[in-house]
PDB file of C-alpha atoms in Angstrom:
ATOM      1  CA  MET A 148       6.911  86.668   2.899  1.00  0.00           C
ATOM      2  CA  SER A 149       9.681  85.563   0.424  1.00  0.00           C
ATOM      3  CA  ARG A 150      12.408  87.096  -1.630  1.00  0.00           C
ATOM      4  CA  ILE A 151      12.542  85.725  -5.065  1.00  0.00           C
ATOM      5  CA  ILE A 152      15.657  85.978  -7.233  1.00  0.00           C
ATOM      6  CA  LEU A 153      14.928  85.226 -10.917  1.00  0.00           C
ATOM      7  CA  THR A 154      16.848  84.928 -14.165  1.00  0.00           C
ATOM      8  CA  ALA A 155      15.265  84.091 -17.549  1.00  0.00           C
ATOM      9  CA  ALA A 156      16.671  83.574 -21.027  1.00  0.00           C
ATOM     10  CA  SER A 157      15.381  82.483 -24.443  1.00  0.00           C
ATOM     11  CA  ARG A 158      17.627  81.691 -27.411  1.00  0.00           C
ATOM     12  CA  VAL A 159      17.001  80.693 -31.004  1.00  0.00           C
ATOM     13  CA  GLY A 160      19.632  77.927 -30.921  1.00  0.00           C
ATOM     14  CA  CYS A 161      21.883  76.755 -33.724  1.00  0.00           C
ATOM     15  CA  VAL A 162      19.403  75.306 -36.252  1.00  0.00           C
ATOM     16  CA  ARG A 163      16.138  77.189 -36.225  1.00  0.00           C
ATOM     17  CA  SER A 164      15.767  80.511 -38.055  1.00  0.00           C
ATOM     18  CA  ASN A 165      13.352  82.067 -35.574  1.00  0.00           C
ATOM     19  CA  ASN A 166      12.501  81.690 -31.928  1.00  0.00           C
ATOM     20  CA  GLU A 167       9.044  80.413 -31.120  1.00  0.00           C
ATOM     21  CA  ASP A 168       9.673  80.159 -27.332  1.00  0.00           C
ATOM     22  CA  MET A 169       8.787  82.938 -24.901  1.00  0.00           C
ATOM     23  CA  VAL A 170       9.194  83.438 -21.123  1.00  0.00           C
ATOM     24  CA  LEU A 171       7.008  85.512 -18.837  1.00  0.00           C
ATOM     25  CA  ALA A 172       9.495  86.386 -16.047  1.00  0.00           C
ATOM     26  CA  TYR A 173       7.256  88.152 -13.504  1.00  0.00           C
ATOM     27  CA  ASP A 174       6.973  91.607 -15.155  1.00  0.00           C
ATOM     28  CA  LYS A 175       8.768  91.064 -18.486  1.00  0.00           C
ATOM     29  CA  PHE A 176       8.266  89.007 -21.602  1.00  0.00           C
ATOM     30  CA  VAL A 177      11.570  87.454 -22.744  1.00  0.00           C
ATOM     31  CA  ARG A 178      12.353  86.122 -26.262  1.00  0.00           C
ATOM     32  CA  SER A 179      15.856  86.055 -27.763  1.00  0.00           C
ATOM     33  CA  ASP A 180      17.102  87.934 -24.776  1.00  0.00           C
ATOM     34  CA  ALA A 181      18.134  87.496 -21.105  1.00  0.00           C
ATOM     35  CA  HIS A 182      16.686  89.106 -18.028  1.00  0.00           C
ATOM     36  CA  GLN A 183      17.118  89.095 -14.271  1.00  0.00           C
ATOM     37  CA  THR A 184      15.159  90.630 -11.356  1.00  0.00           C
ATOM     38  CA  GLU A 185      14.306  90.144  -7.795  1.00  0.00           C
ATOM     39  CA  PHE A 186      11.315  91.067  -5.742  1.00  0.00           C
ATOM     40  CA  MET A 187       9.544  90.547  -2.360  1.00  0.00           C
ATOM     41  CA  THR A 188       6.123  88.968  -2.055  1.00  0.00           C
ATOM     42  CA  GLU A 189       5.202  91.071   0.986  1.00  0.00           C
ATOM     43  CA  ASN A 190       3.031  93.541  -0.826  1.00  0.00           C
ATOM     44  CA  ILE A 191       2.179  91.390  -3.896  1.00  0.00           C
ATOM     45  CA  ASP A 192      -1.060  89.479  -4.052  1.00  0.00           C
ATOM     46  CA  ARG A 193      -0.344  87.691  -7.427  1.00  0.00           C
ATOM     47  CA  PHE A 194       2.357  87.096 -10.037  1.00  0.00           C
ATOM     48  CA  VAL A 195       3.100  84.756 -12.938  1.00  0.00           C
ATOM     49  CA  ILE A 196       6.349  83.003 -13.967  1.00  0.00           C
ATOM     50  CA  ALA A 197       5.637  80.970 -17.093  1.00  0.00           C
ATOM     51  CA  LEU A 198       7.206  79.577 -20.212  1.00  0.00           C
ATOM     52  CA  ALA A 199       5.629  78.694 -23.554  1.00  0.00           C
ATOM     53  CA  ASP A 200       7.123  76.597 -26.404  1.00  0.00           C
ATOM     54  CA  GLY A 201       5.330  77.498 -29.616  1.00  0.00           C
ATOM     55  CA  MET A 202       4.840  75.149 -32.561  1.00  0.00           C
ATOM     56  CA  GLY A 203       3.282  75.369 -36.014  1.00  0.00           C
ATOM     57  CA  GLY A 204       6.061  76.561 -38.309  1.00  0.00           C
ATOM     58  CA  HIS A 205       7.574  79.964 -39.024  1.00  0.00           C
ATOM     59  CA  GLN A 206       5.884  82.803 -37.194  1.00  0.00           C
ATOM     60  CA  ALA A 207       2.828  80.752 -36.214  1.00  0.00           C
ATOM     61  CA  GLY A 208       4.492  79.167 -33.162  1.00  0.00           C
ATOM     62  CA  GLU A 209       5.763  82.424 -31.883  1.00  0.00           C
ATOM     63  CA  VAL A 210       2.310  83.927 -32.185  1.00  0.00           C
ATOM     64  CA  ALA A 211       0.795  81.149 -30.129  1.00  0.00           C
ATOM     65  CA  SER A 212       3.280  81.326 -27.395  1.00  0.00           C
ATOM     66  CA  GLU A 213       3.142  85.187 -27.129  1.00  0.00           C
ATOM     67  CA  GLU A 214      -0.680  85.185 -27.262  1.00  0.00           C
ATOM     68  CA  THR A 215      -0.933  82.584 -24.548  1.00  0.00           C
ATOM     69  CA  LEU A 216       1.449  84.311 -22.149  1.00  0.00           C
ATOM     70  CA  SER A 217       0.002  87.776 -22.722  1.00  0.00           C
ATOM     71  CA  ASN A 218      -3.533  86.442 -22.127  1.00  0.00           C
ATOM     72  CA  LEU A 219      -2.447  84.586 -19.002  1.00  0.00           C
ATOM     73  CA  LYS A 220      -0.935  87.650 -17.479  1.00  0.00           C
ATOM     74  CA  PHE A 221      -3.928  89.764 -18.211  1.00  0.00           C
ATOM     75  CA  PHE A 222      -6.138  87.074 -16.843  1.00  0.00           C
ATOM     76  CA  ILE A 223      -4.308  86.679 -13.524  1.00  0.00           C
ATOM     77  CA  ASP A 224      -3.978  90.469 -13.056  1.00  0.00           C
ATOM     78  CA  ASP A 225      -7.745  90.865 -13.659  1.00  0.00           C
ATOM     79  CA  LEU A 226      -8.854  88.171 -11.125  1.00  0.00           C
ATOM     80  CA  PRO A 227     -10.932  89.399  -8.137  1.00  0.00           C
ATOM     81  CA  LEU A 228      -9.331  89.087  -4.706  1.00  0.00           C
ATOM     82  CA  GLY A 229     -10.465  86.467  -2.218  1.00  0.00           C
ATOM     83  CA  LEU A 230     -10.893  83.386  -4.463  1.00  0.00           C
ATOM     84  CA  ALA A 231     -10.552  80.118  -2.531  1.00  0.00           C
ATOM     85  CA  SER A 232      -8.126  77.484  -3.835  1.00  0.00           C
ATOM     86  CA  GLY A 233     -10.914  75.505  -5.453  1.00  0.00           C
ATOM     87  CA  GLU A 234     -12.388  78.564  -7.032  1.00  0.00           C
ATOM     88  CA  PHE A 235      -9.010  79.569  -8.434  1.00  0.00           C
ATOM     89  CA  HIS A 236      -8.573  76.128  -9.916  1.00  0.00           C
ATOM     90  CA  GLU A 237     -11.968  76.319 -11.655  1.00  0.00           C
ATOM     91  CA  MET A 238     -11.149  79.812 -13.057  1.00  0.00           C
ATOM     92  CA  MET A 239      -7.873  78.442 -14.498  1.00  0.00           C
ATOM     93  CA  MET A 240      -9.892  75.649 -16.221  1.00  0.00           C
ATOM     94  CA  GLU A 241     -12.203  78.207 -17.716  1.00  0.00           C
ATOM     95  CA  TRP A 242      -9.153  80.195 -18.898  1.00  0.00           C
ATOM     96  CA  LEU A 243      -7.710  77.174 -20.600  1.00  0.00           C
ATOM     97  CA  LYS A 244     -10.905  76.609 -22.531  1.00  0.00           C
ATOM     98  CA  SER A 245     -10.899  80.299 -23.544  1.00  0.00           C
ATOM     99  CA  ILE A 246      -7.246  80.519 -24.653  1.00  0.00           C
ATOM    100  CA  ASN A 247      -7.487  77.209 -26.496  1.00  0.00           C
ATOM    101  CA  GLN A 248     -10.435  78.459 -28.496  1.00  0.00           C
ATOM    102  CA  ILE A 249      -8.605  81.756 -29.190  1.00  0.00           C
ATOM    103  CA  ILE A 250      -5.547  80.071 -30.486  1.00  0.00           C
ATOM    104  CA  ASN A 251      -7.486  77.511 -32.636  1.00  0.00           C
ATOM    105  CA  SER A 252      -9.721  80.384 -34.039  1.00  0.00           C
ATOM    106  CA  ARG A 253      -6.689  82.394 -35.111  1.00  0.00           C
ATOM    107  CA  GLY A 254      -5.661  79.490 -37.261  1.00  0.00           C
ATOM    108  CA  LEU A 255      -9.097  79.254 -38.928  1.00  0.00           C
ATOM    109  CA  VAL A 256      -9.097  82.993 -39.813  1.00  0.00           C
ATOM    110  CA  ASP A 257      -5.434  83.004 -41.018  1.00  0.00           C
ATOM    111  CA  LYS A 258      -4.417  79.793 -42.859  1.00  0.00           C
ATOM    112  CA  SER A 259      -0.739  80.555 -42.209  1.00  0.00           C
ATOM    113  CA  LYS A 260      -1.427  79.977 -38.513  1.00  0.00           C
ATOM    114  CA  LEU A 261      -3.607  76.870 -39.042  1.00  0.00           C
ATOM    115  CA  GLU A 262      -2.969  74.419 -36.151  1.00  0.00           C
ATOM    116  CA  MET A 263      -0.455  76.609 -34.490  1.00  0.00           C
ATOM    117  CA  GLY A 264      -0.115  75.783 -30.823  1.00  0.00           C
ATOM    118  CA  THR A 265       2.036  75.978 -27.688  1.00  0.00           C
ATOM    119  CA  THR A 266       3.015  74.312 -24.487  1.00  0.00           C
ATOM    120  CA  LEU A 267       2.683  76.033 -21.175  1.00  0.00           C
ATOM    121  CA  VAL A 268       4.423  75.552 -17.838  1.00  0.00           C
ATOM    122  CA  GLY A 269       4.394  78.022 -15.094  1.00  0.00           C
ATOM    123  CA  VAL A 270       4.222  78.956 -11.353  1.00  0.00           C
ATOM    124  CA  LEU A 271       1.385  81.197 -10.240  1.00  0.00           C
ATOM    125  CA  TYR A 272       1.157  83.139  -6.999  1.00  0.00           C
ATOM    126  CA  TYR A 273      -2.254  84.219  -5.939  1.00  0.00           C
ATOM    127  CA  GLY A 274      -3.752  85.076  -2.521  1.00  0.00           C
ATOM    128  CA  GLY A 275      -0.646  83.900  -0.662  1.00  0.00           C
ATOM    129  CA  ARG A 276      -0.684  80.464  -2.332  1.00  0.00           C
ATOM    130  CA  TYR A 277       1.699  79.006  -4.916  1.00  0.00           C
ATOM    131  CA  TYR A 278       0.416  76.812  -7.798  1.00  0.00           C
ATOM    132  CA  TRP A 279       2.356  75.062 -10.564  1.00  0.00           C
ATOM    133  CA  MET A 280       0.677  74.263 -13.881  1.00  0.00           C
ATOM    134  CA  ASN A 281       1.521  72.267 -17.002  1.00  0.00           C
ATOM    135  CA  CYS A 282       0.195  71.665 -20.459  1.00  0.00           C
ATOM    136  CA  GLY A 283       2.543  69.857 -22.798  1.00  0.00           C
ATOM    137  CA  ASP A 284       6.168  68.783 -22.428  1.00  0.00           C
ATOM    138  CA  SER A 285       7.867  71.888 -21.175  1.00  0.00           C
ATOM    139  CA  ARG A 286       9.122  71.173 -17.693  1.00  0.00           C
ATOM    140  CA  LEU A 287       9.238  72.430 -14.079  1.00  0.00           C
ATOM    141  CA  TYR A 288      12.119  71.118 -11.865  1.00  0.00           C
ATOM    142  CA  ARG A 289      13.025  71.753  -8.287  1.00  0.00           C
ATOM    143  CA  LEU A 290      16.512  71.814  -6.757  1.00  0.00           C
ATOM    144  CA  ARG A 291      16.348  70.962  -3.124  1.00  0.00           C
ATOM    145  CA  ASP A 292      19.355  70.101  -0.866  1.00  0.00           C
ATOM    146  CA  GLY A 293      21.413  69.695  -4.056  1.00  0.00           C
ATOM    147  CA  LYS A 294      19.039  67.169  -5.673  1.00  0.00           C
ATOM    148  CA  LEU A 295      17.152  67.891  -8.894  1.00  0.00           C
ATOM    149  CA  THR A 296      13.634  66.538  -9.242  1.00  0.00           C
ATOM    150  CA  GLN A 297      11.178  66.882 -12.194  1.00  0.00           C
ATOM    151  CA  ILE A 298       7.869  68.219 -10.749  1.00  0.00           C
ATOM    152  CA  THR A 299       5.734  68.221 -13.813  1.00  0.00           C
ATOM    153  CA  THR A 300       4.844  65.094 -16.027  1.00  0.00           C
ATOM    154  CA  ASP A 301       5.444  65.415 -19.717  1.00  0.00           C
ATOM    155  CA  HIS A 302       2.308  65.109 -21.789  1.00  0.00           C
ATOM    156  CA  SER A 303       4.037  63.178 -24.530  1.00  0.00           C
ATOM    157  CA  LEU A 304       3.793  59.849 -26.387  1.00  0.00           C
ATOM    158  CA  HIS A 305       7.274  59.013 -25.093  1.00  0.00           C
ATOM    159  CA  ASN A 306       6.026  59.276 -21.527  1.00  0.00           C
ATOM    160  CA  MET A 307       2.825  57.290 -22.328  1.00  0.00           C
ATOM    161  CA  VAL A 308       4.747  54.304 -23.427  1.00  0.00           C
ATOM    162  CA  ASP A 309       7.091  54.420 -20.471  1.00  0.00           C
ATOM    163  CA  GLY A 310      10.066  55.439 -22.571  1.00  0.00           C
ATOM    164  CA  LYS A 311      10.111  52.121 -24.381  1.00  0.00           C
ATOM    165  CA  GLN A 312       9.931  53.791 -27.766  1.00  0.00           C
ATOM    166  CA  LYS A 313      11.504  57.119 -28.651  1.00  0.00           C
ATOM    167  CA  HIS A 314       8.833  59.718 -29.430  1.00  0.00           C
ATOM    168  CA  SER A 315      10.393  62.663 -27.522  1.00  0.00           C
ATOM    169  CA  ASN A 316       8.982  65.135 -30.026  1.00  0.00           C
ATOM    170  CA  VAL A 317       5.395  63.861 -30.126  1.00  0.00           C
ATOM    171  CA  ILE A 318       3.258  65.601 -27.545  1.00  0.00           C
ATOM    172  CA  THR A 319      -0.266  64.495 -26.519  1.00  0.00           C
ATOM    173  CA  ASN A 320      -1.513  67.757 -25.012  1.00  0.00           C
ATOM    174  CA  CYS A 321      -1.050  71.478 -25.742  1.00  0.00           C
ATOM    175  CA  ILE A 322      -2.864  74.683 -26.236  1.00  0.00           C
ATOM    176  CA  GLY A 323      -4.206  75.097 -29.778  1.00  0.00           C
ATOM    177  CA  ALA A 324      -2.808  72.923 -32.583  1.00  0.00           C
ATOM    178  CA  GLY A 325      -6.427  71.891 -33.416  1.00  0.00           C
ATOM    179  CA  ILE A 326      -6.834  70.186 -30.004  1.00  0.00           C
ATOM    180  CA  HIS A 327     -10.276  70.852 -28.474  1.00  0.00           C
ATOM    181  CA  ASN A 328      -9.899  68.916 -25.266  1.00  0.00           C
ATOM    182  CA  SER A 329      -6.680  70.314 -23.926  1.00  0.00           C
ATOM    183  CA  TYR A 330      -6.121  69.830 -20.094  1.00  0.00           C
ATOM    184  CA  LEU A 331      -4.021  71.550 -17.461  1.00  0.00           C
ATOM    185  CA  ASP A 332      -2.292  69.990 -14.573  1.00  0.00           C
ATOM    186  CA  ILE A 333      -2.503  72.398 -11.750  1.00  0.00           C
ATOM    187  CA  PHE A 334      -1.462  71.862  -8.078  1.00  0.00           C
ATOM    188  CA  ASP A 335      -1.248  73.944  -5.035  1.00  0.00           C
ATOM    189  CA  PHE A 336       2.304  73.369  -3.633  1.00  0.00           C
ATOM    190  CA  THR A 337       2.484  76.187  -1.059  1.00  0.00           C
ATOM    191  CA  ASP A 338       2.989  73.773   1.840  1.00  0.00           C
ATOM    192  CA  ASP A 339       5.856  72.056  -0.047  1.00  0.00           C
ATOM    193  CA  MET A 340       7.871  75.201  -0.789  1.00  0.00           C
ATOM    194  CA  LEU A 341      10.903  75.762   1.345  1.00  0.00           C
ATOM    195  CA  ALA A 342      13.320  78.574   1.715  1.00  0.00           C
ATOM    196  CA  GLY A 343      16.445  77.656  -0.248  1.00  0.00           C
ATOM    197  CA  ASP A 344      14.549  75.886  -3.059  1.00  0.00           C
ATOM    198  CA  THR A 345      15.465  76.638  -6.613  1.00  0.00           C
ATOM    199  CA  TYR A 346      12.902  76.147  -9.444  1.00  0.00           C
ATOM    200  CA  LEU A 347      13.665  75.701 -13.165  1.00  0.00           C
ATOM    201  CA  LEU A 348      11.168  76.156 -15.962  1.00  0.00           C
ATOM    202  CA  CYS A 349      12.515  74.995 -19.380  1.00  0.00           C
ATOM    203  CA  SER A 350      11.466  74.147 -22.901  1.00  0.00           C
ATOM    204  CA  ASP A 351      12.553  70.762 -24.313  1.00  0.00           C
ATOM    205  CA  GLY A 352      15.376  72.668 -26.053  1.00  0.00           C
ATOM    206  CA  LEU A 353      17.241  72.377 -22.700  1.00  0.00           C
ATOM    207  CA  ASN A 354      16.357  68.861 -21.481  1.00  0.00           C
ATOM    208  CA  ASP A 355      16.823  67.247 -24.959  1.00  0.00           C
ATOM    209  CA  MET A 356      20.276  68.702 -25.190  1.00  0.00           C
ATOM    210  CA  VAL A 357      21.508  68.505 -21.510  1.00  0.00           C
ATOM    211  CA  ALA A 358      21.039  65.527 -19.246  1.00  0.00           C
ATOM    212  CA  ASP A 359      19.263  66.009 -15.866  1.00  0.00           C
ATOM    213  CA  ASP A 360      22.362  65.172 -13.920  1.00  0.00           C
ATOM    214  CA  ILE A 361      24.289  67.938 -15.760  1.00  0.00           C
ATOM    215  CA  ILE A 362      21.493  70.427 -15.183  1.00  0.00           C
ATOM    216  CA  GLU A 363      21.632  69.459 -11.488  1.00  0.00           C
ATOM    217  CA  ARG A 364      25.356  70.115 -11.400  1.00  0.00           C
ATOM    218  CA  LEU A 365      25.032  73.475 -13.171  1.00  0.00           C
ATOM    219  CA  LEU A 366      22.326  74.641 -10.854  1.00  0.00           C
ATOM    220  CA  ASN A 367      24.370  73.645  -7.812  1.00  0.00           C
ATOM    221  CA  GLU A 368      27.214  75.729  -9.285  1.00  0.00           C
ATOM    222  CA  GLY A 369      24.885  78.730  -9.314  1.00  0.00           C
ATOM    223  CA  CYS A 370      24.327  78.943 -13.147  1.00  0.00           C
ATOM    224  CA  THR A 371      21.817  81.415 -14.389  1.00  0.00           C
ATOM    225  CA  ALA A 372      19.077  80.780 -16.921  1.00  0.00           C
ATOM    226  CA  ASN A 373      21.414  82.088 -19.698  1.00  0.00           C
ATOM    227  CA  HIS A 374      24.168  79.782 -18.696  1.00  0.00           C
ATOM    228  CA  LEU A 375      21.814  76.825 -18.994  1.00  0.00           C
ATOM    229  CA  CYS A 376      20.794  77.992 -22.544  1.00  0.00           C
ATOM    230  CA  GLU A 377      24.486  78.269 -23.415  1.00  0.00           C
ATOM    231  CA  ALA A 378      24.997  74.722 -22.323  1.00  0.00           C
ATOM    232  CA  ALA A 379      22.191  73.427 -24.625  1.00  0.00           C
ATOM    233  CA  ILE A 380      23.662  75.454 -27.483  1.00  0.00           C
ATOM    234  CA  GLU A 381      27.080  74.077 -26.900  1.00  0.00           C
ATOM    235  CA  ASN A 382      25.700  70.598 -27.132  1.00  0.00           C
ATOM    236  CA  GLY A 383      24.068  71.253 -30.507  1.00  0.00           C
ATOM    237  CA  GLY A 384      21.274  73.613 -29.979  1.00  0.00           C
ATOM    238  CA  TYR A 385      18.906  71.774 -32.262  1.00  0.00           C
ATOM    239  CA  ASP A 386      15.820  73.609 -31.057  1.00  0.00           C
ATOM    240  CA  ASN A 387      14.977  76.977 -29.504  1.00  0.00           C
ATOM    241  CA  VAL A 388      15.934  76.828 -25.863  1.00  0.00           C
ATOM    242  CA  SER A 389      14.363  78.839 -23.032  1.00  0.00           C
ATOM    243  CA  THR A 390      14.815  78.645 -19.313  1.00  0.00           C
ATOM    244  CA  CYS A 391      13.756  80.436 -16.170  1.00  0.00           C
ATOM    245  CA  VAL A 392      15.480  79.920 -12.822  1.00  0.00           C
ATOM    246  CA  PHE A 393      14.223  81.381  -9.575  1.00  0.00           C
ATOM    247  CA  HIS A 394      15.376  81.037  -6.048  1.00  0.00           C
ATOM    248  CA  VAL A 395      13.267  81.243  -2.869  1.00  0.00           C
ATOM    249  CA  VAL A 396      15.665  83.033  -0.589  1.00  0.00           C
ATOM    250  CA  ASP A 397      13.617  83.338   2.625  1.00  0.00           C
TER     251      ASP A 397
END
């Protein structure tokens, strides 16, 4: 049993005219807003904390991120009880194929949404086990004993060339955007979760604007998700910025 304390925020930034990001903060969808809650896992058999960074131009990206998070919540809520870890993994792979087809199909029906897409990063709790997942370049970090570590690997051209060339805005994997072979990194990290850990989900609007060592310092100072968004905006806010911070208290 754990107590989870969670803050989430999503901001449009200083340059963009609309916000294509969205956060699913346990029981609330957050866009251009801030939210905080806490809950116990004692009587809960599943929940989702996830973040999606939409792409595809005005309105299309925000449709892709919202559709993906809404579909994910419905899917997890509707799963039968008792799936083993391997079965859960297989179900998530099937979900990815389904949502990818849905997002791509929306673009074929409505040309204004052609090749819209979204990243997805999240933490899933099901059957007493914790899983993290990633598709794209949004990130999951962990703060443990004051040290910040990136848990996910960016699916980006910049990462593929070992950072030797700057392609920070070119992603190699996402949901939709005309991609038919999207993949999902998903790992059971239950045995590596400790009381006192803090986890951060963020869109690249944070890590492109605020260096990891500064994010580490801010989290150690107890900053909320909204404080982190403010730091990105103060540094230029060139993109939408969304964050979700949750603490595992006990």
